[in-house]
Amino acid sequence: MKRRMARNRPWLVAFAVCLAAAQVLSACGGSSTSASGSSPSGGSTSTTGSSDGAAASATLAKYYKGVFEKPPTSVPAPVRGKNVWMISCGQKFPVCTQVSDEFEAAAKLLGWKVTVFDSAGDPTKATAGIRQAVAAKADGIATVAFDCATIKGGLLAAKSAGIPTVNYVGVDCPDTPEFSASVNIMGSQKITDFTAKRGEAAADFTNGLLKQRGVHSGKVLMVQQVEQEHHKAYWNAYEAKLKSLCPSCDLVRVRFTNAQVPNPAVQIWKTAITANPDAKAVAFNSDAYITLGLGSALNAVKSRGMVVCCGSGEDVKWLRDGTVTAMEYWPYGYDTWSMADQLNQLLSGVKAADLPNEGGGFVVADATHNLPASADAIQVPFDYRKLRADAWAAAAAK
């Protein structure tokens, strides 16, 4: 029987990865500005040539199709009867709740008892939760969106007790890794490798949208949260890619911290968007911030016809009402079932270095592509839950 801990820090991190909005960006072409400072001219809009338009269409089509790898079909049998703890990144936030719910659904098939501990986005509380799991003699611990350095005390306690810990969307300690394993997404246990792929894709897609509209220069406002390593990897990759694709673009930084959400972050967003009426695009990295106030700032200038991209695609109503142009959907549920599978493999005796590629990926949606008729979230082009369930059932039947 599961047990949920108290929910108490309502407005902290919405999910390390997917929740943080953006990262340090400098201007394409070498110069950069902040939202509060002056900036170069927004540039001109030109007509897209036929070759340019064809290239843009091909780029967009690639991401509408999706960039995905399927999960492994050969896995160990479920190690049933285990007492497993999930250290949530904050049950107040929809993405964190989704991850917890998906983990519980996977754990049910694996035959585990799950305790969801609500960290409220606070590393100190997360560390306390890990220590409680150790005291409760947990068989395994899953953590979400916490870097090793911020919860190291808890990880050391779990390691001392011989309890495996699996990390999702966190960065391990560089000198001495403390997580037993991090989810292997698309061939790497480093979340920064995956988020860098997403950053490049988002830049490529945003540039395609601009080129499709005949825009070859101008301001791109970057809504930035700069507190976590995987977001740095995302936006470093985004910046490098967009610099190469749009050397005349001017990237304007709009910075905030999770502690500022919703206020004064909402005012920061509104001020920046209002102060840059010539902006051609607004880039952000999570629709969670739209729900927490960024949406109202964008709605105030919806009539400008700016490109607004790319978010995380968890709440498609923003696509439906035109607030967002496109979303790069990263299916947290897919990776959460991967996390459960990797913990089961550790409990089965598989070494961390031998954990397989669990697949993963992302897909882009807009008003006319991949937008579900009635569902609340964009769908992965295959049923990863069924693939997992079938693989576990087949292994148990051997």
Short mmCIF file of C-alpha atoms in Angstrom, two decimals:
data_model
loop_
_atom_site.label_atom_id
_atom_site.label_comp_id
_atom_site.label_asym_id
_atom_site.label_seq_id
_atom_site.Cartn_x
_atom_site.Cartn_y
_atom_site.Cartn_z
CA MET A 1 0.00 0.00 0.00
CA LYS A 2 1.48 3.33 -1.00
CA ARG A 3 1.94 6.27 1.29
CA ARG A 4 2.30 9.98 0.35
CA MET A 5 4.25 12.43 2.46
CA ALA A 6 3.22 16.02 3.22
CA ARG A 7 3.09 18.57 0.41
CA ASN A 8 4.59 21.78 1.51
CA ARG A 9 6.73 24.07 -0.67
CA PRO A 10 4.31 25.14 -3.33
CA TRP A 11 6.35 27.27 -5.67
CA LEU A 12 9.78 25.72 -6.04
CA VAL A 13 11.26 23.68 -8.84
CA ALA A 14 8.64 22.28 -11.14
CA PHE A 15 10.90 19.63 -12.52
CA ALA A 16 14.57 19.93 -13.05
CA VAL A 17 14.44 19.22 -16.60
CA CYS A 18 11.81 19.90 -18.05
CA LEU A 19 10.67 22.50 -15.84
CA ALA A 20 13.45 24.94 -15.90
CA ALA A 21 12.79 27.43 -18.55
CA ALA A 22 16.09 28.31 -20.14
CA GLN A 23 19.78 28.78 -19.80
CA VAL A 24 22.54 31.26 -20.46
CA LEU A 25 22.34 32.44 -24.04
CA SER A 26 24.42 34.95 -25.90
CA ALA A 27 23.44 36.71 -29.09
CA CYS A 28 23.82 34.94 -32.39
CA GLY A 29 26.76 36.58 -34.06
CA GLY A 30 28.69 37.23 -30.88
CA SER A 31 26.81 39.97 -29.00
CA SER A 32 24.18 39.46 -26.33
CA THR A 33 21.81 41.54 -24.29
CA SER A 34 19.73 41.21 -21.19
CA ALA A 35 16.03 41.94 -21.10
CA SER A 36 16.61 45.03 -19.02
CA GLY A 37 19.37 46.48 -21.20
CA SER A 38 19.57 48.00 -24.62
CA SER A 39 20.07 45.79 -27.62
CA PRO A 40 20.96 45.99 -31.29
CA SER A 41 18.29 46.54 -33.88
CA GLY A 42 15.78 43.74 -34.22
CA GLY A 43 16.80 43.25 -37.85
CA SER A 44 14.71 42.91 -40.94
CA THR A 45 12.26 40.41 -42.27
CA SER A 46 12.81 39.13 -45.78
CA THR A 47 10.97 36.88 -48.16
CA THR A 48 11.89 33.21 -48.01
CA GLY A 49 13.41 31.85 -51.20
CA SER A 50 12.22 28.55 -52.61
CA SER A 51 15.34 26.62 -51.53
CA ASP A 52 15.25 28.23 -48.10
CA GLY A 53 11.59 27.35 -47.70
CA ALA A 54 12.14 23.77 -48.82
CA ALA A 55 14.97 23.34 -46.33
CA ALA A 56 12.81 24.75 -43.53
CA SER A 57 9.95 22.41 -44.42
CA ALA A 58 12.28 19.39 -44.41
CA THR A 59 13.64 20.38 -40.99
CA LEU A 60 10.16 20.74 -39.50
CA ALA A 61 9.01 17.44 -41.01
CA LYS A 62 11.91 15.62 -39.35
CA TYR A 63 10.79 16.69 -35.88
CA TYR A 64 7.08 16.23 -36.57
CA LYS A 65 7.97 12.59 -37.28
CA GLY A 66 9.79 12.37 -33.96
CA VAL A 67 13.26 11.32 -32.84
CA PHE A 68 12.73 8.13 -30.84
CA GLU A 69 14.39 4.88 -29.83
CA LYS A 70 12.31 2.00 -28.46
CA PRO A 71 13.00 0.28 -25.11
CA PRO A 72 14.80 -3.08 -24.90
CA THR A 73 12.70 -6.22 -25.32
CA SER A 74 14.99 -8.55 -23.36
CA VAL A 75 15.01 -7.71 -19.65
CA PRO A 76 15.26 -9.48 -16.28
CA ALA A 77 12.09 -10.81 -14.67
CA PRO A 78 10.43 -8.53 -12.10
CA VAL A 79 11.94 -8.84 -8.62
CA ARG A 80 8.65 -8.78 -6.74
CA GLY A 81 7.84 -7.87 -3.17
CA LYS A 82 10.28 -4.97 -2.90
CA ASN A 83 9.87 -1.85 -0.77
CA VAL A 84 10.75 1.06 -3.07
CA TRP A 85 10.77 4.80 -2.38
CA MET A 86 10.24 7.53 -4.97
CA ILE A 87 11.67 10.94 -4.00
CA SER A 88 9.37 13.25 -5.94
CA CYS A 89 10.60 16.59 -7.26
CA GLY A 90 7.48 18.28 -5.86
CA GLN A 91 3.90 17.02 -5.95
CA LYS A 92 2.56 20.55 -6.38
CA PHE A 93 3.91 20.57 -9.91
CA PRO A 94 2.04 18.65 -12.64
CA VAL A 95 5.17 17.18 -14.21
CA CYS A 96 6.47 15.86 -10.90
CA THR A 97 3.06 14.36 -10.12
CA GLN A 98 3.02 12.73 -13.54
CA VAL A 99 6.43 11.15 -12.93
CA SER A 100 5.34 9.84 -9.53
CA ASP A 101 2.12 8.42 -10.95
CA GLU A 102 3.89 6.75 -13.87
CA PHE A 103 6.48 5.25 -11.52
CA GLU A 104 3.74 3.83 -9.31
CA ALA A 105 1.99 2.34 -12.36
CA ALA A 106 5.21 0.65 -13.49
CA ALA A 107 6.01 -0.48 -9.95
CA LYS A 108 2.60 -2.11 -9.63
CA LEU A 109 3.39 -4.35 -12.59
CA LEU A 110 6.76 -5.14 -11.05
CA GLY A 111 5.09 -6.15 -7.78
CA TRP A 112 6.58 -3.40 -5.61
CA LYS A 113 5.24 -1.42 -2.67
CA VAL A 114 5.91 2.28 -3.34
CA THR A 115 6.26 5.21 -0.96
CA VAL A 116 6.15 8.61 -2.68
CA PHE A 117 8.02 11.24 -0.67
CA ASP A 118 7.21 14.83 -1.58
CA SER A 119 10.42 16.87 -1.52
CA ALA A 120 8.54 20.03 -2.56
CA GLY A 121 11.50 20.77 -4.83
CA ASP A 122 13.81 21.28 -1.84
CA PRO A 123 17.12 19.33 -1.85
CA THR A 124 17.22 19.45 1.95
CA LYS A 125 13.83 17.77 2.14
CA ALA A 126 14.86 15.31 -0.57
CA THR A 127 17.92 14.36 1.48
CA ALA A 128 15.68 13.86 4.51
CA GLY A 129 13.41 11.67 2.40
CA ILE A 130 16.31 9.46 1.34
CA ARG A 131 17.37 9.11 4.98
CA GLN A 132 13.82 8.12 5.88
CA ALA A 133 13.88 5.52 3.12
CA VAL A 134 17.13 4.14 4.56
CA ALA A 135 15.59 4.01 8.03
CA ALA A 136 12.57 2.19 6.57
CA LYS A 137 14.96 -0.41 5.07
CA ALA A 138 13.94 0.37 1.52
CA ASP A 139 15.12 -2.05 -1.15
CA GLY A 140 15.59 0.71 -3.71
CA ILE A 141 15.28 4.46 -4.09
CA ALA A 142 14.40 6.53 -7.16
CA THR A 143 15.19 10.26 -7.22
CA VAL A 144 13.93 12.81 -9.73
CA ALA A 145 15.55 16.09 -10.78
CA PHE A 146 18.15 16.42 -8.04
CA ASP A 147 21.83 16.74 -8.80
CA CYS A 148 24.11 14.55 -6.69
CA ALA A 149 25.85 17.52 -5.09
CA THR A 150 22.57 18.79 -3.62
CA ILE A 151 21.54 15.49 -1.96
CA LYS A 152 24.93 13.87 -1.43
CA GLY A 153 24.41 13.22 2.29
CA GLY A 154 21.34 11.11 1.58
CA LEU A 155 23.03 9.23 -1.26
CA LEU A 156 26.00 8.38 0.96
CA ALA A 157 23.60 7.05 3.61
CA ALA A 158 21.87 4.87 1.02
CA LYS A 159 25.20 3.61 -0.34
CA SER A 160 26.39 2.76 3.17
CA ALA A 161 23.19 0.76 3.70
CA GLY A 162 23.64 -1.06 0.40
CA ILE A 163 20.45 0.41 -1.10
CA PRO A 164 20.58 1.08 -4.87
CA THR A 165 19.61 4.56 -6.02
CA VAL A 166 18.48 5.40 -9.55
CA ASN A 167 18.52 8.98 -10.75
CA TYR A 168 16.38 10.65 -13.40
CA VAL A 169 17.19 14.15 -14.69
CA GLY A 170 19.99 14.79 -12.24
CA VAL A 171 23.75 15.13 -12.67
CA ASP A 172 26.00 12.79 -10.70
CA CYS A 173 28.93 14.03 -8.64
CA PRO A 174 31.87 14.45 -11.05
CA ASP A 175 34.73 13.11 -8.93
CA THR A 176 33.04 10.21 -7.13
CA PRO A 177 29.67 9.19 -8.58
CA GLU A 178 27.19 8.55 -5.79
CA PHE A 179 24.06 7.41 -7.64
CA SER A 180 24.05 3.68 -8.27
CA ALA A 181 22.88 4.50 -11.78
CA SER A 182 21.26 7.19 -13.89
CA VAL A 183 18.63 6.30 -16.47
CA ASN A 184 20.23 5.38 -19.78
CA ILE A 185 18.36 7.58 -22.25
CA MET A 186 19.21 7.15 -25.92
CA GLY A 187 22.53 5.49 -25.12
CA SER A 188 23.87 7.63 -22.28
CA GLN A 189 23.46 7.73 -18.51
CA LYS A 190 24.36 11.43 -18.59
CA ILE A 191 21.19 13.48 -18.74
CA THR A 192 23.26 16.35 -20.14
CA ASP A 193 23.89 14.30 -23.29
CA PHE A 194 20.16 13.91 -23.86
CA THR A 195 19.27 17.50 -23.03
CA ALA A 196 22.00 18.69 -25.40
CA LYS A 197 20.31 16.68 -28.17
CA ARG A 198 17.03 18.35 -27.29
CA GLY A 199 18.65 21.78 -27.25
CA GLU A 200 20.09 21.31 -30.72
CA ALA A 201 16.76 20.03 -32.00
CA ALA A 202 14.86 22.96 -30.48
CA ALA A 203 17.24 25.45 -32.09
CA ASP A 204 16.96 23.67 -35.43
CA PHE A 205 13.18 23.66 -35.21
CA THR A 206 12.89 27.27 -34.08
CA ASN A 207 15.13 28.35 -36.93
CA GLY A 208 12.95 26.35 -39.33
CA LEU A 209 9.84 28.15 -38.10
CA LEU A 210 11.53 31.53 -38.53
CA LYS A 211 12.84 30.73 -42.00
CA GLN A 212 9.41 29.43 -43.01
CA ARG A 213 8.08 32.88 -42.13
CA GLY A 214 10.86 34.62 -44.03
CA VAL A 215 12.68 35.74 -40.86
CA HIS A 216 16.48 35.70 -41.10
CA SER A 217 17.39 38.09 -38.28
CA GLY A 218 15.91 39.72 -35.19
CA LYS A 219 15.51 39.20 -31.50
CA VAL A 220 14.82 35.85 -29.89
CA LEU A 221 13.85 36.24 -26.22
CA MET A 222 15.22 33.41 -24.08
CA VAL A 223 13.23 32.71 -20.88
CA GLN A 224 16.05 31.43 -18.69
CA GLN A 225 16.32 29.53 -15.42
CA VAL A 226 20.04 28.99 -14.89
CA GLU A 227 20.27 26.86 -11.77
CA GLN A 228 20.75 23.28 -13.03
CA GLU A 229 23.42 21.54 -15.06
CA HIS A 230 21.16 19.77 -17.55
CA HIS A 231 19.61 23.09 -18.51
CA LYS A 232 23.08 24.49 -19.10
CA ALA A 233 23.76 21.61 -21.47
CA TYR A 234 20.43 22.22 -23.24
CA TRP A 235 20.98 25.90 -23.78
CA ASN A 236 24.68 25.69 -24.58
CA ALA A 237 23.74 23.30 -27.38
CA TYR A 238 20.82 25.51 -28.41
CA GLU A 239 23.03 28.57 -28.58
CA ALA A 240 25.77 26.89 -30.61
CA LYS A 241 23.26 25.47 -33.08
CA LEU A 242 21.29 28.67 -33.53
CA LYS A 243 24.48 30.69 -33.96
CA SER A 244 25.42 28.48 -36.86
CA LEU A 245 21.94 28.61 -38.39
CA CYS A 246 21.05 32.25 -37.73
CA PRO A 247 24.18 34.37 -37.43
CA SER A 248 22.13 37.57 -37.58
CA CYS A 249 19.79 36.66 -34.74
CA ASP A 250 20.07 38.50 -31.42
CA LEU A 251 19.34 36.32 -28.38
CA VAL A 252 18.06 38.34 -25.44
CA ARG A 253 18.33 36.86 -21.94
CA VAL A 254 15.29 36.88 -19.66
CA ARG A 255 16.51 35.39 -16.39
CA PHE A 256 14.72 34.20 -13.27
CA THR A 257 15.11 31.58 -10.54
CA ASN A 258 12.71 28.91 -9.36
CA ALA A 259 12.43 30.69 -6.02
CA GLN A 260 10.99 33.69 -7.90
CA VAL A 261 8.11 31.68 -9.38
CA PRO A 262 5.38 32.85 -9.57
CA ASN A 263 6.39 36.25 -8.27
CA PRO A 264 8.40 38.24 -9.19
CA ALA A 265 9.04 35.90 -12.16
CA VAL A 266 5.71 36.77 -13.81
CA GLN A 267 6.59 40.45 -13.75
CA ILE A 268 10.07 39.71 -15.11
CA TRP A 269 8.53 37.82 -18.04
CA LYS A 270 5.88 40.42 -18.77
CA THR A 271 8.34 43.30 -18.60
CA ALA A 272 10.78 41.62 -20.98
CA ILE A 273 8.15 40.68 -23.54
CA THR A 274 6.52 44.11 -23.42
CA ALA A 275 9.89 45.90 -23.62
CA ASN A 276 10.85 44.06 -26.81
CA PRO A 277 7.94 44.61 -29.21
CA ASP A 278 10.18 43.85 -32.20
CA ALA A 279 11.05 40.33 -30.98
CA LYS A 280 10.56 37.63 -33.58
CA ALA A 281 10.42 34.71 -31.16
CA VAL A 282 10.22 33.67 -27.52
CA ALA A 283 12.02 30.48 -26.55
CA PHE A 284 11.27 28.54 -23.38
CA ASN A 285 11.97 25.04 -22.12
CA SER A 286 8.92 23.95 -20.13
CA ASP A 287 5.19 24.45 -20.34
CA ALA A 288 5.12 24.23 -16.53
CA TYR A 289 6.15 27.88 -16.40
CA ILE A 290 3.36 28.76 -18.81
CA THR A 291 0.90 27.38 -16.26
CA LEU A 292 2.66 29.34 -13.52
CA GLY A 293 2.35 32.73 -15.21
CA LEU A 294 4.37 32.78 -18.43
CA GLY A 295 1.15 32.07 -20.32
CA SER A 296 -0.42 35.33 -19.20
CA ALA A 297 2.66 37.24 -20.33
CA LEU A 298 2.50 35.58 -23.74
CA ASN A 299 -1.24 36.11 -24.07
CA ALA A 300 -0.73 39.83 -23.63
CA VAL A 301 1.23 39.96 -26.89
CA LYS A 302 -0.35 37.08 -28.80
CA SER A 303 -1.43 39.46 -31.55
CA ARG A 304 2.21 40.06 -32.52
CA GLY A 305 2.40 36.72 -34.26
CA MET A 306 5.73 35.80 -32.67
CA VAL A 307 7.15 32.29 -32.84
CA VAL A 308 6.78 30.77 -29.35
CA CYS A 309 8.71 27.53 -28.95
CA CYS A 310 9.36 24.88 -27.65
CA GLY A 311 8.33 23.89 -24.11
CA SER A 312 7.82 20.31 -23.04
CA GLY A 313 4.37 19.54 -24.43
CA GLU A 314 2.69 18.37 -21.26
CA ASP A 315 -0.36 20.63 -21.58
CA VAL A 316 -1.55 21.03 -25.16
CA LYS A 317 -4.20 23.65 -24.40
CA TRP A 318 -1.51 26.27 -25.05
CA LEU A 319 -1.18 24.93 -28.58
CA ARG A 320 -4.94 24.86 -29.03
CA ASP A 321 -5.47 28.49 -28.07
CA GLY A 322 -2.48 29.79 -30.03
CA THR A 323 -0.37 30.90 -27.07
CA VAL A 324 2.41 28.55 -28.16
CA THR A 325 3.46 27.95 -31.77
CA ALA A 326 5.03 24.54 -31.23
CA MET A 327 6.11 22.23 -28.42
CA GLU A 328 9.00 19.78 -28.34
CA TYR A 329 7.40 16.99 -26.34
CA TRP A 330 9.73 15.05 -24.05
CA PRO A 331 7.64 12.14 -22.67
CA TYR A 332 8.54 11.95 -18.99
CA GLY A 333 6.32 8.90 -18.63
CA TYR A 334 8.46 6.99 -21.12
CA ASP A 335 11.62 7.75 -19.12
CA THR A 336 9.90 7.03 -15.82
CA TRP A 337 9.10 3.48 -16.92
CA SER A 338 12.75 3.28 -18.00
CA MET A 339 13.78 4.30 -14.49
CA ALA A 340 11.63 1.53 -12.99
CA ASP A 341 13.14 -0.99 -15.41
CA GLN A 342 16.68 0.08 -14.54
CA LEU A 343 16.01 -0.19 -10.81
CA ASN A 344 14.58 -3.66 -11.38
CA GLN A 345 17.72 -4.59 -13.28
CA LEU A 346 19.90 -3.41 -10.39
CA LEU A 347 17.77 -5.43 -7.97
CA SER A 348 18.25 -8.40 -10.34
CA GLY A 349 22.01 -8.13 -10.01
CA VAL A 350 22.81 -6.32 -13.26
CA LYS A 351 25.80 -4.01 -12.84
CA ALA A 352 25.30 -0.31 -13.47
CA ALA A 353 27.88 -0.33 -16.28
CA ASP A 354 25.87 -3.04 -18.05
CA LEU A 355 22.48 -1.32 -17.95
CA PRO A 356 21.05 -1.18 -21.48
CA ASN A 357 19.97 1.77 -23.56
CA GLU A 358 16.35 2.30 -22.50
CA GLY A 359 15.47 4.30 -25.59
CA GLY A 360 13.64 7.60 -25.33
CA GLY A 361 13.37 10.70 -27.45
CA PHE A 362 11.11 13.60 -28.35
CA VAL A 363 8.61 14.79 -30.95
CA VAL A 364 7.33 18.23 -31.98
CA ALA A 365 3.67 19.19 -32.20
CA ASP A 366 1.83 22.28 -33.36
CA ALA A 367 -1.75 23.18 -34.24
CA THR A 368 -1.72 20.93 -37.33
CA HIS A 369 0.80 18.22 -36.43
CA ASN A 370 0.64 15.59 -33.65
CA LEU A 371 -2.03 17.46 -31.70
CA PRO A 372 -4.32 14.86 -30.09
CA ALA A 373 -8.03 15.16 -30.79
CA SER A 374 -9.05 15.01 -27.15
CA ALA A 375 -6.14 13.87 -24.97
CA ASP A 376 -4.38 16.37 -22.75
CA ALA A 377 -0.86 15.42 -23.82
CA ILE A 378 0.95 14.68 -27.04
CA GLN A 379 1.33 10.97 -27.63
CA VAL A 380 4.49 8.96 -28.31
CA PRO A 381 4.17 7.14 -31.67
CA PHE A 382 4.21 3.72 -29.97
CA ASP A 383 2.86 2.28 -26.70
CA TYR A 384 5.90 2.21 -24.46
CA ARG A 385 3.86 1.02 -21.45
CA LYS A 386 2.68 -2.06 -23.31
CA LEU A 387 6.18 -2.76 -24.60
CA ARG A 388 7.47 -2.66 -21.01
CA ALA A 389 4.64 -4.79 -19.66
CA ASP A 390 5.09 -7.38 -22.39
CA ALA A 391 8.85 -7.54 -21.82
CA TRP A 392 8.45 -8.02 -18.06
CA ALA A 393 5.70 -10.62 -18.54
CA ALA A 394 7.81 -12.57 -21.04
CA ALA A 395 10.79 -12.54 -18.67
CA ALA A 396 8.63 -13.72 -15.77
CA ALA A 397 7.26 -16.58 -17.85
CA LYS A 398 10.71 -18.04 -18.61
#
